[in-house]
Amino acid sequence: MAFPHRPDAPELPDFSMLKRLARDQLIYLLEQLPGKKDLFIEADLMSPLDRIANVSILKQHEVDKLYKVENKPALSSSEQLCFLVRPRIKNMRYIASLVNADKLAGRTRKYKVIFSPQKFYACEMVLEEEGIYGDVSCDEWAFSLLPLDVDLLSMELPEFFRDYFLEGDQRWINTVAQALHLLSTLYGPFPNCYGIGRCAKMAYELWRNLEEEEDGETKGRRPEIGHIFLLDRDVDFVTALCSQVVYEGLVDDTFRIKCGSVDFGPEVTSSDKSLKVLLNAEDKVFNEIRNEHFSNVFGFLSQKARNLQAQYDRRRGMDIKQMKNFVSQELKGLKQEHRLLSLHIGACESIMKKKTKQDFQELIKTEHALLEGFNIRESTSYIEEHIDRQVSPIESLRLMCLLSITENGLIPKDYRSLKTQYLQSYGPEHLLTFSNLRRAGLLTEQAPGDTLTAVESKVSKLVTDKAAGKITDAFSSLAKRSNFRAISKKLNLIPRVDGEYDLKVPRDMAYVFSGAYVPLSCRIIEQVLERRSWQGLDEVVRLLNCSDFAFTDMTKEDKASSESLRLILVVFLGGCTFSEISALRFLGREKGKREQKGENWPALYMGNKVLAGCSGSCLQSQHSGRPRQADHLRLGVRD
Amino acid sequence: MMNRTKGDEEEYWNSSKFKAFTFDDEDDELSQLKESKRAVNSLRDFVDDDDDDDLERVSWSGEPVGSISWSIKETAGNSSSSHEGREQLKSRNSFSSYAQLPKPTSTYSLSSFFRGRTRPGSFQSLSDALSDTPAKSYAPELGRPKGEYRDYSNDWSPSDTVRRLRKGKVCSLERFRSLQDKLQLLEEAVSMHDGNVITAVLIFLKRTLSKEILFRELEVRQVALRHLIHFLKEIGDQKLLLDLFRFLDRTEELALSHYREHLNIQDPDKRKEFLKTCIGLPFSAEDSAHIQDHYTLLERQIIIEANDRHLESAGQTEIFRKHPRKASILNMPLVTTLFYSCFYHYTEAEGTFSSPVNLKKTFKIPDKQYVLTALAARAKLRAWNDVDALFTTKNWLGYTKKRAPIGFHRVVEILHKNNAPVQTCRDLKDRQQLLAYRSKVDKGSAEEEKIDALLSSSQIRWKN
């Protein structure tokens, strides 16, 4: 379980415990409904469930048939129905329709609803209103952390982004606090805590409360993880909006990695069937290329292919005994490698084809220009043309958001004309999308000076007139400026490079964006960990609009052993991209090299959902509405 | 034109100093990749000969056999079929048939992940897990489902109550009857940050306070207010939501919220009527125009759709016979509608609703967008004369001139995609375009020769 590429890296905590715990708890809950039962599972929970249990485990606990929760009448004839769902209103209505149909037909069955990761009062209210409260028993399955890899945990909550950053609903903050509490219960207290963002601060406080209430549980335990860093996604939207160019990020943008696995279609598998492939450190080929810039991947794969060829060729000169050894000892490994190699070569080919077709180079060029802040006019025309040609609606939105955030909003004339063209190209109902993006602060119009003042004076009037201090965030997204240029300058996000940036031997985290940009989120983490505080970063924090929400807490430092101090858990509230994960892995490696004896920084990452940098799956359809960061972000925001 | 673009590109890459990584087909890297693929493929015969023990067993749908997702798809796929099918399904889903799976280890679902930790196919019982889990303290939570905690005690203070609510315990709020108590409860919930608890308190307040009082108190409590708004959206209490926006004087949100409802109306005529009611709502001036356009567009689409469906089924119109419609035009974006109209109704007089020129005028479609869309539609039909005419303008003296409001590399791309004849480019007298076109055709092809001949011809007066 050592860190990839890190001979000297500290041991990672054993996260399989989280899976075992979740599975045992599920079994316990199923046993609460003894006898044969049919299980209805929400689509979103199927993949996470697959990662911790399988059908035979369910069968052993008397689950007879499995159904997907969808808006169709159930054909189940079982006497007991069990529902495994996210706490969503539409699920309650679905269950109510089943139960009420049974009641009408004079049929009695037992019903059990298991909410994951927790139940909400709003759901119970719906059960009560529908007249089935009491007919249905409710339980919670606190499955809030799924280990996706040796160094990656996910809460698999795609709605977190939308609920919090768009609607301002704090319902998932308790879930985050519970997850952190579980981690500290299993892996010891975190001696050093850092955070930035309003949500991060609230989650931290709620978590602290929890720990105090259940005092004593973690006392005296040796910490396994030395640092924890909580970061709100809206501190850095820019990174999530950039096209990804490290291999894992590209695979995600192209094929969409869900719950740690990807569906490779026939074009990748070179056969007539699709293959669902787990992408993690156990895939030896993938593990070596996942963090590489795409341009290095071909060289690596062809080297591998040559080596493989050579190893197979060896059998030519073998005698019987050697051949026997070869077959019994090496062949299996070679075959496995062969299979993986051809899959990833297929994936690369498919990515190349797709990217060539869609003018990827032009797109990247535009993104870099936006990041560096030159040729804004030209970039705006590029976006316009993108829209006019009805190229991907998500990509067009992503570019507009990137333009908006890097420029502190679009100038009103551009905003109006891009919006009009967008509505004409992709449909007038996207009026709602624009309203959402504006509310989330992702796509705004530069306010002429006096407008802002008017709003501000209105706010301050309200504050003085009524309950003081309670309105502070009322107009937050209006008043908030992203200040990206100033932050970029302060933190050196655009590396000054003489000559060519060597992507094969990256010198900094910018390699994950072809050397053009250091991800803001990762730079903040790096700076704070180097100083062990926010000291000297006041100006940056102010520009990030986070003056009240940047915190550190290092109360228990003395107890930590130096070994455990080297592990860092980074929590992205609202999701993270694979590019950020690659950048943090790079950071960990570099720190290891630089400070041989001292600390180095293997990091773990945890997010509500691993976001794809740019593609969006979550928000996809306007009628169902979810987002992947940009995609996801993107998703979070559309209607 | 192309030269300029190219120059810009080089300048860009030089100025920004990082290596230009290209996804161009000709790239060395792709050929490297292709070579690797050949090498790997050449091994295939040798490798694929026998056992597939390391290959995952995958069903036709691509899910590993035995995984939960796979199993559910099987249920879904069969549930609508005959009784017989259901019987089969029953036996397939029974435990025994899963036990026959070749090797549980070959599905990645579980065992591969626990390799070395647990025995494949087995699972630890609850007690096992608890005894070797270092965090024994977690066990009580496991052992008692939270639903079983019930406490109707009346003595809890607001802060105790809120804390109990956070733990998911059932807790009566009925004793908080004075406004002051209710507000104190709300404030405790807000200060604890748990949105679920804030919503729980709001549900209680909504039930026990008049809406005027509730709205008035929430107006100065923004965090709680946002929770109420989200809650009302989720449960679909549109009426109260609109009342709330009205009370808060948030006219734009009010209008948008009303407009959003059109998404739930499937019938085109009803949707159109609904959109009509949106026109007078207090949108920003800019959005008002968009709403008006939305209404007009759907109105047009309904007329065009009825007309064309009739034409198509009558079978008398050549264009519909040669190119049957793939989908209805209802609820499509404006640009798609324009494309459709350029495809099926290009020559119609400006007076008809379905004519492209009429659409262009009604919706003030910019020239650039119009030409791009018309070009794509006419090129798709291989109507090269129309394509040529798109770039021809007459000035007031009656002289004709070639010009295009969009970049010629786009024109070339579209023409090339539709296999436009070289002649079309020649007629445009656009040397640069022809050069660009040359780069797209196969080397040594007849087209290339023709282009070379044209380029060297002294008969043509190139405009660039």
Coordinates of C-alpha atoms in Angstrom, one line a residue, chain A residues 14 16-17 19-21 23-25 27-29 32 41 46-47 49-61 64-68 70 75 89 93 118-122 124-126 129 133 138-140 142 147-149 163 167-171 173-174 178 182 185-186 198 201-203 205-206 209-210 213-214 217 221 245 250 261 263 269-270 273-278 280 282 293-295 298-299 301-302 305-306 308-309 312 315 326 331-332 335-336 338-339 341-342 345-346 348-349 351-352 355-356 359-362 364-365 368-369 372 374 378 381-382 384-385 387-390 415-416 419-421 423-432 435-436 439 445 462 466-467 470-471 473-474 476 497-501 503 514-516 622-623 639, chain B residues 4-5 8-9 12-13 15-25 27 29-30 32-44 46-51 53-56 58-64 66-73 75-76 79-80 86 89-90 93-95 98 104 107-115 117-118 121-126 128-130 132-135 137-138 141-148 150 163-171 187 190-200 203 206 216 219-223 226-227 229-231 233-236 250 253 256-257 259-260 262-264 271 283-284 286-287 290-291 293-294 297 331-336 339 363-366 368-369 372-373 407 409-410 413:
Chain A
D14 CA -5.7 1.0 5.7
S16 CA -10.3 -1.1 3.4
M17 CA -11.6 -0.8 6.9
K19 CA -15.5 -0.6 3.2
R20 CA -15.7 -3.4 5.7
L21 CA -17.5 -1.2 8.1
R23 CA -20.7 -3.6 4.4
D24 CA -21.2 -4.8 7.9
Q25 CA -23.6 -2.0 8.7
I27 CA -25.8 -6.4 6.5
Y28 CA -26.9 -5.4 9.9
L29 CA -29.7 -3.2 8.4
Q32 CA -33.4 -6.0 10.6
I41 CA -31.7 0.5 -5.2
M46 CA -25.4 1.1 -7.4
S47 CA -21.8 1.8 -8.3
L49 CA -22.5 -0.4 -3.5
D50 CA -20.7 -2.6 -6.1
R51 CA -17.5 -1.5 -4.6
I52 CA -18.2 -2.9 -1.2
A53 CA -20.6 -5.8 -1.7
N54 CA -21.8 -8.1 -4.4
V55 CA -24.9 -10.0 -5.2
S56 CA -24.0 -13.1 -3.3
I57 CA -23.6 -11.1 -0.1
L58 CA -27.1 -9.6 -0.6
K59 CA -28.5 -13.1 -1.4
Q60 CA -27.0 -14.5 1.8
H61 CA -29.1 -11.9 3.6
D64 CA -34.5 -12.1 -3.4
K65 CA -34.7 -9.7 -6.4
L66 CA -33.0 -6.4 -7.1
Y67 CA -34.8 -3.5 -8.8
K68 CA -33.7 0.0 -9.7
E70 CA -37.3 4.5 -11.2
L75 CA -43.7 -5.7 -10.3
I89 CA -38.0 14.0 -2.1
R93 CA -42.9 10.3 -3.6
Q118 CA -28.4 9.9 6.3
K119 CA -32.1 10.7 6.4
F120 CA -33.4 14.2 6.1
Y121 CA -36.4 15.6 8.0
A122 CA -37.8 16.9 4.8
E124 CA -39.9 12.2 6.7
M125 CA -42.2 15.1 6.3
V126 CA -43.2 13.9 2.8
E129 CA -47.9 14.0 4.3
Y133 CA -45.4 7.5 8.0
C138 CA -36.7 4.1 8.3
D139 CA -33.0 3.5 8.9
E140 CA -29.8 5.2 8.0
A142 CA -23.9 5.9 7.2
P147 CA -12.1 4.5 -0.8
L148 CA -11.6 4.8 -4.6
D149 CA -7.9 4.1 -4.5
D163 CA -27.1 22.2 -2.9
E167 CA -28.8 27.0 -3.3
G168 CA -27.0 27.8 -0.1
D169 CA -28.4 24.6 1.6
Q170 CA -26.1 23.3 4.3
R171 CA -27.6 19.9 4.6
I173 CA -22.2 19.8 6.2
N174 CA -23.2 17.4 8.9
Q178 CA -19.6 12.8 10.5
L182 CA -15.3 8.6 11.5
T185 CA -12.1 7.6 15.2
L186 CA -10.5 5.0 12.9
R198 CA -17.2 29.4 4.5
K201 CA -15.2 26.6 8.5
M202 CA -18.7 25.4 9.2
A203 CA -17.8 21.8 8.6
E205 CA -16.8 23.7 13.7
L206 CA -19.6 21.1 13.5
N209 CA -18.6 19.9 18.3
L210 CA -19.1 16.2 17.5
E213 CA -19.7 15.6 22.6
E214 CA -18.2 12.2 22.2
E217 CA -12.9 8.4 21.9
R221 CA -4.6 7.4 20.0
V245 CA -4.3 17.1 -20.1
L250 CA -8.3 13.1 -20.1
S261 CA -14.2 2.9 -12.9
D263 CA -16.7 2.1 -19.4
T269 CA -11.4 -2.6 -26.6
S270 CA -11.0 -3.4 -30.3
K273 CA -18.1 -5.4 -26.4
S274 CA -17.6 -2.7 -23.8
L275 CA -15.5 -3.3 -20.8
K276 CA -15.9 -1.8 -17.4
V277 CA -12.4 -1.2 -16.0
L278 CA -11.3 -0.2 -12.6
N280 CA -6.5 2.5 -9.6
E282 CA -3.6 -1.9 -9.0
H293 CA 1.1 14.8 -19.3
F294 CA -0.6 13.2 -22.2
S295 CA 2.4 14.0 -24.5
F298 CA 2.8 7.5 -26.0
G299 CA 6.5 7.2 -25.5
L301 CA 3.4 2.9 -23.9
S302 CA 5.6 2.2 -26.9
A305 CA 5.1 -2.6 -25.9
R306 CA 8.7 -3.2 -27.0
L308 CA 6.6 -6.9 -23.7
Q309 CA 7.5 -8.1 -27.2
Y312 CA 7.6 -12.9 -25.3
R315 CA 10.6 -18.1 -25.3
F326 CA 8.2 -19.4 -18.3
L331 CA 3.1 -15.9 -18.7
K332 CA 0.3 -14.9 -16.5
K335 CA -0.8 -11.6 -20.3
Q336 CA -2.2 -9.3 -17.7
H338 CA -0.7 -7.3 -22.4
R339 CA -4.3 -6.8 -21.7
L341 CA -1.4 -2.2 -22.4
S342 CA -3.8 -2.8 -25.3
I345 CA -3.3 2.2 -26.1
G346 CA -6.9 1.9 -27.3
C348 CA -5.2 6.9 -26.1
E349 CA -6.1 6.4 -29.7
I351 CA -8.8 10.3 -27.1
M352 CA -6.5 11.5 -29.9
K355 CA -9.5 15.7 -29.6
T356 CA -8.2 16.1 -33.1
D359 CA -9.9 21.4 -32.4
F360 CA -8.5 20.7 -29.0
Q361 CA -5.4 22.7 -29.7
E362 CA -7.4 25.9 -30.4
I364 CA -6.3 24.9 -25.1
K365 CA -4.7 28.0 -26.7
H368 CA -4.2 29.6 -21.8
A369 CA -4.8 33.1 -23.2
E372 CA -2.6 34.7 -18.8
F374 CA -4.0 38.4 -23.1
E378 CA -9.8 37.1 -29.6
S381 CA -14.6 35.7 -30.6
Y382 CA -13.4 32.1 -30.3
E384 CA -18.6 33.1 -29.9
E385 CA -17.8 31.0 -32.8
I387 CA -21.4 28.8 -29.7
D388 CA -22.5 29.7 -33.3
R389 CA -21.3 26.4 -34.6
Q390 CA -23.3 24.6 -31.9
Y415 CA -22.4 39.2 -21.7
R416 CA -25.5 40.2 -23.5
K419 CA -26.0 35.0 -23.8
T420 CA -28.2 35.8 -26.8
Q421 CA -26.2 33.6 -29.1
L423 CA -29.9 30.9 -26.2
Q424 CA -30.2 30.9 -30.0
S425 CA -27.8 28.0 -30.5
Y426 CA -28.8 25.7 -27.6
G427 CA -32.3 26.7 -26.6
P428 CA -34.1 29.6 -24.9
E429 CA -34.7 27.6 -21.7
H430 CA -31.0 28.1 -20.9
L431 CA -32.1 31.5 -19.6
L432 CA -32.5 29.5 -16.4
S435 CA -29.5 32.7 -13.9
N436 CA -28.1 29.8 -11.9
R439 CA -26.2 33.1 -8.6
E445 CA -21.6 40.7 -15.7
L462 CA -30.8 46.7 5.9
K466 CA -32.8 45.3 11.1
A467 CA -30.9 42.6 12.9
K470 CA -27.4 38.8 9.8
I471 CA -27.4 39.9 6.2
D473 CA -23.9 37.1 2.9
A474 CA -27.1 38.2 1.4
S476 CA -22.3 37.7 -1.4
V497 CA 9.8 30.0 -18.1
D498 CA 12.9 30.6 -20.2
G499 CA 12.9 28.3 -23.1
E500 CA 10.7 25.4 -23.4
Y501 CA 8.8 23.9 -20.5
L503 CA 6.8 18.2 -19.7
S514 CA 1.1 22.0 -20.0
G515 CA 3.3 24.3 -18.0
A516 CA 0.9 27.2 -18.4
Q622 CA -31.8 20.6 -18.0
H623 CA -34.8 18.6 -16.9
D639 CA -31.4 23.8 -14.3
Chain B
R4 CA -2.3 35.3 -40.6
T5 CA -3.8 32.7 -38.3
D8 CA -0.5 34.3 -34.8
E9 CA -0.3 30.8 -33.6
Y12 CA 1.5 32.6 -29.4
W13 CA 3.5 29.5 -28.8
S15 CA 5.6 34.1 -26.6
S16 CA 4.1 31.8 -24.0
K17 CA 7.2 29.6 -23.9
F18 CA 5.8 26.2 -23.3
K19 CA 5.9 23.4 -25.7
A20 CA 3.1 23.3 -28.1
F21 CA 1.5 20.0 -27.7
T22 CA -0.6 19.1 -30.7
F23 CA -3.2 16.7 -31.3
D24 CA -2.6 16.8 -35.0
D25 CA -3.0 13.6 -37.0
D27 CA 2.1 14.0 -35.3
E29 CA 3.3 10.6 -31.5
L30 CA 0.3 9.1 -33.1
Q32 CA 4.3 6.0 -32.4
L33 CA 1.1 5.0 -30.8
K34 CA 0.0 3.1 -33.9
E35 CA 3.2 1.3 -34.0
S36 CA 2.8 0.3 -30.4
K37 CA -0.7 -0.9 -31.1
R38 CA 0.6 -3.1 -34.0
A39 CA 3.2 -4.5 -31.7
V40 CA 0.7 -5.4 -29.0
N41 CA -1.8 -6.7 -31.5
S42 CA 0.7 -9.0 -33.1
L43 CA 1.0 -10.7 -29.7
R44 CA -2.7 -11.2 -29.5
F46 CA -0.3 -15.9 -28.9
V47 CA -2.0 -14.5 -25.9
D48 CA -5.6 -15.1 -26.6
D49 CA -5.3 -18.8 -27.1
D50 CA -6.4 -20.4 -23.9
D51 CA -7.7 -19.5 -20.5
D53 CA -8.6 -16.4 -16.0
D54 CA -7.4 -12.9 -15.6
L55 CA -10.1 -11.4 -17.8
E56 CA -13.1 -10.2 -16.0
V58 CA -18.5 -9.4 -18.4
S59 CA -22.0 -9.7 -19.5
W60 CA -23.2 -8.4 -22.9
S61 CA -23.9 -5.1 -21.3
G62 CA -20.4 -4.7 -20.1
E63 CA -21.1 -5.1 -16.4
P64 CA -19.0 -7.7 -14.6
G66 CA -22.4 -10.9 -10.5
S67 CA -22.1 -7.2 -9.8
I68 CA -25.1 -5.5 -8.4
S69 CA -25.5 -3.1 -11.4
W70 CA -25.5 -6.1 -13.7
S71 CA -28.0 -8.0 -11.8
I72 CA -30.4 -5.0 -11.7
K73 CA -30.2 -4.6 -15.4
T75 CA -34.1 -7.7 -13.6
A76 CA -35.2 -4.6 -15.5
S79 CA -39.5 -7.6 -15.8
S80 CA -41.6 -6.5 -18.7
R86 CA -40.1 -14.0 -15.0
L89 CA -35.4 -14.7 -14.0
K90 CA -36.3 -16.0 -10.6
N93 CA -31.4 -14.5 -9.5
S94 CA -31.6 -17.2 -7.0
F95 CA -28.6 -17.6 -4.8
Y98 CA -24.7 -17.1 -8.5
P104 CA -15.9 -15.1 -7.7
T107 CA -15.3 -10.3 -10.7
Y108 CA -13.6 -7.2 -9.5
S109 CA -16.5 -6.2 -7.3
L110 CA -15.3 -7.3 -4.0
S111 CA -12.7 -9.9 -3.7
S112 CA -10.0 -8.3 -5.7
F113 CA -10.1 -5.4 -3.4
F114 CA -9.8 -7.4 -0.3
R115 CA -7.2 -9.7 -1.7
R117 CA -7.4 -9.3 3.8
T118 CA -10.5 -11.4 3.7
G121 CA -16.4 -14.7 -1.4
S122 CA -16.7 -14.7 2.4
F123 CA -17.6 -11.8 4.5
Q124 CA -17.0 -11.1 8.1
S125 CA -19.8 -11.2 10.4
L126 CA -20.7 -8.1 12.4
D128 CA -15.8 -10.3 13.7
A129 CA -15.5 -6.9 12.3
L130 CA -16.2 -5.2 15.5
D132 CA -10.8 -6.3 15.1
T133 CA -11.8 -2.8 14.4
P134 CA -9.6 -0.6 16.4
A135 CA -12.4 1.9 16.9
S137 CA -16.3 3.1 20.1
Y138 CA -17.9 3.2 16.7
E141 CA -23.7 3.6 16.5
L142 CA -23.7 0.5 14.5
G143 CA -25.8 -1.5 16.9
R144 CA -28.7 0.8 17.3
P145 CA -30.4 2.3 14.3
K146 CA -31.0 5.9 15.0
G147 CA -34.7 5.6 14.2
E148 CA -35.1 3.8 17.5
R150 CA -37.4 8.3 20.6
R163 CA -28.4 19.0 19.2
R164 CA -30.8 16.0 19.5
L165 CA -32.2 16.9 16.1
R166 CA -28.8 16.8 14.6
K167 CA -28.3 13.3 15.9
G168 CA -31.4 12.2 14.0
K169 CA -33.5 11.7 17.1
V170 CA -37.2 12.3 17.0
C171 CA -37.9 15.2 19.1
E187 CA -31.1 30.7 15.6
V190 CA -28.4 28.2 12.2
S191 CA -25.5 28.6 14.6
M192 CA -24.9 24.9 14.5
H193 CA -24.6 24.9 10.6
D194 CA -26.5 21.7 10.0
G195 CA -28.9 22.4 7.1
N196 CA -31.0 19.4 7.8
V197 CA -31.8 20.7 11.3
I198 CA -32.4 24.2 10.0
T199 CA -35.0 22.8 7.5
A200 CA -36.6 20.7 10.3
I203 CA -41.0 22.9 8.6
K206 CA -44.1 27.0 8.4
R216 CA -40.9 38.8 7.9
E219 CA -36.1 38.3 5.6
V220 CA -33.5 39.3 8.2
R221 CA -32.2 35.7 8.5
Q222 CA -30.7 35.0 5.1
V223 CA -29.2 31.5 5.9
R226 CA -32.2 30.2 1.6
H227 CA -33.0 26.9 3.2
I229 CA -36.5 28.7 -0.6
H230 CA -34.6 25.5 -1.5
F231 CA -37.1 23.4 0.6
K233 CA -38.4 24.3 -4.6
E234 CA -37.8 20.7 -3.7
I235 CA -41.2 19.8 -2.4
G236 CA -42.7 21.8 -5.3
R250 CA -37.4 39.7 -5.7
E253 CA -36.6 35.4 -9.3
L256 CA -37.8 33.0 -13.6
S257 CA -39.5 30.7 -11.1
Y259 CA -41.1 30.6 -16.3
R260 CA -39.3 27.4 -15.1
H262 CA -42.9 25.5 -18.7
L263 CA -40.4 22.6 -18.7
N264 CA -43.0 20.4 -17.1
R271 CA -46.6 25.1 -23.5
F283 CA -38.0 40.1 -16.2
S284 CA -35.0 42.4 -16.9
E286 CA -33.0 41.8 -21.8
D287 CA -34.7 38.7 -20.6
H290 CA -35.7 36.4 -24.8
I291 CA -39.0 35.2 -23.4
D293 CA -38.5 35.2 -28.7
H294 CA -39.1 31.9 -27.0
L297 CA -40.2 30.5 -31.9
N331 CA -38.8 22.8 -29.0
M332 CA -35.5 22.9 -31.0
P333 CA -33.2 25.9 -30.6
L334 CA -33.4 28.7 -33.0
V335 CA -30.2 27.8 -34.9
T336 CA -31.5 24.3 -35.4
F339 CA -30.9 25.0 -40.4
F363 CA -35.2 36.9 -34.6
K364 CA -32.5 39.4 -35.8
I365 CA -30.1 36.6 -36.5
P366 CA -26.6 38.1 -37.3
K368 CA -22.4 35.6 -39.6
Q369 CA -24.7 33.1 -37.9
L372 CA -22.7 29.7 -41.3
T373 CA -26.0 27.8 -40.9
G407 CA -13.6 32.8 -41.5
H409 CA -11.1 28.2 -42.9
R410 CA -14.5 27.4 -41.5
E413 CA -14.0 22.8 -43.3

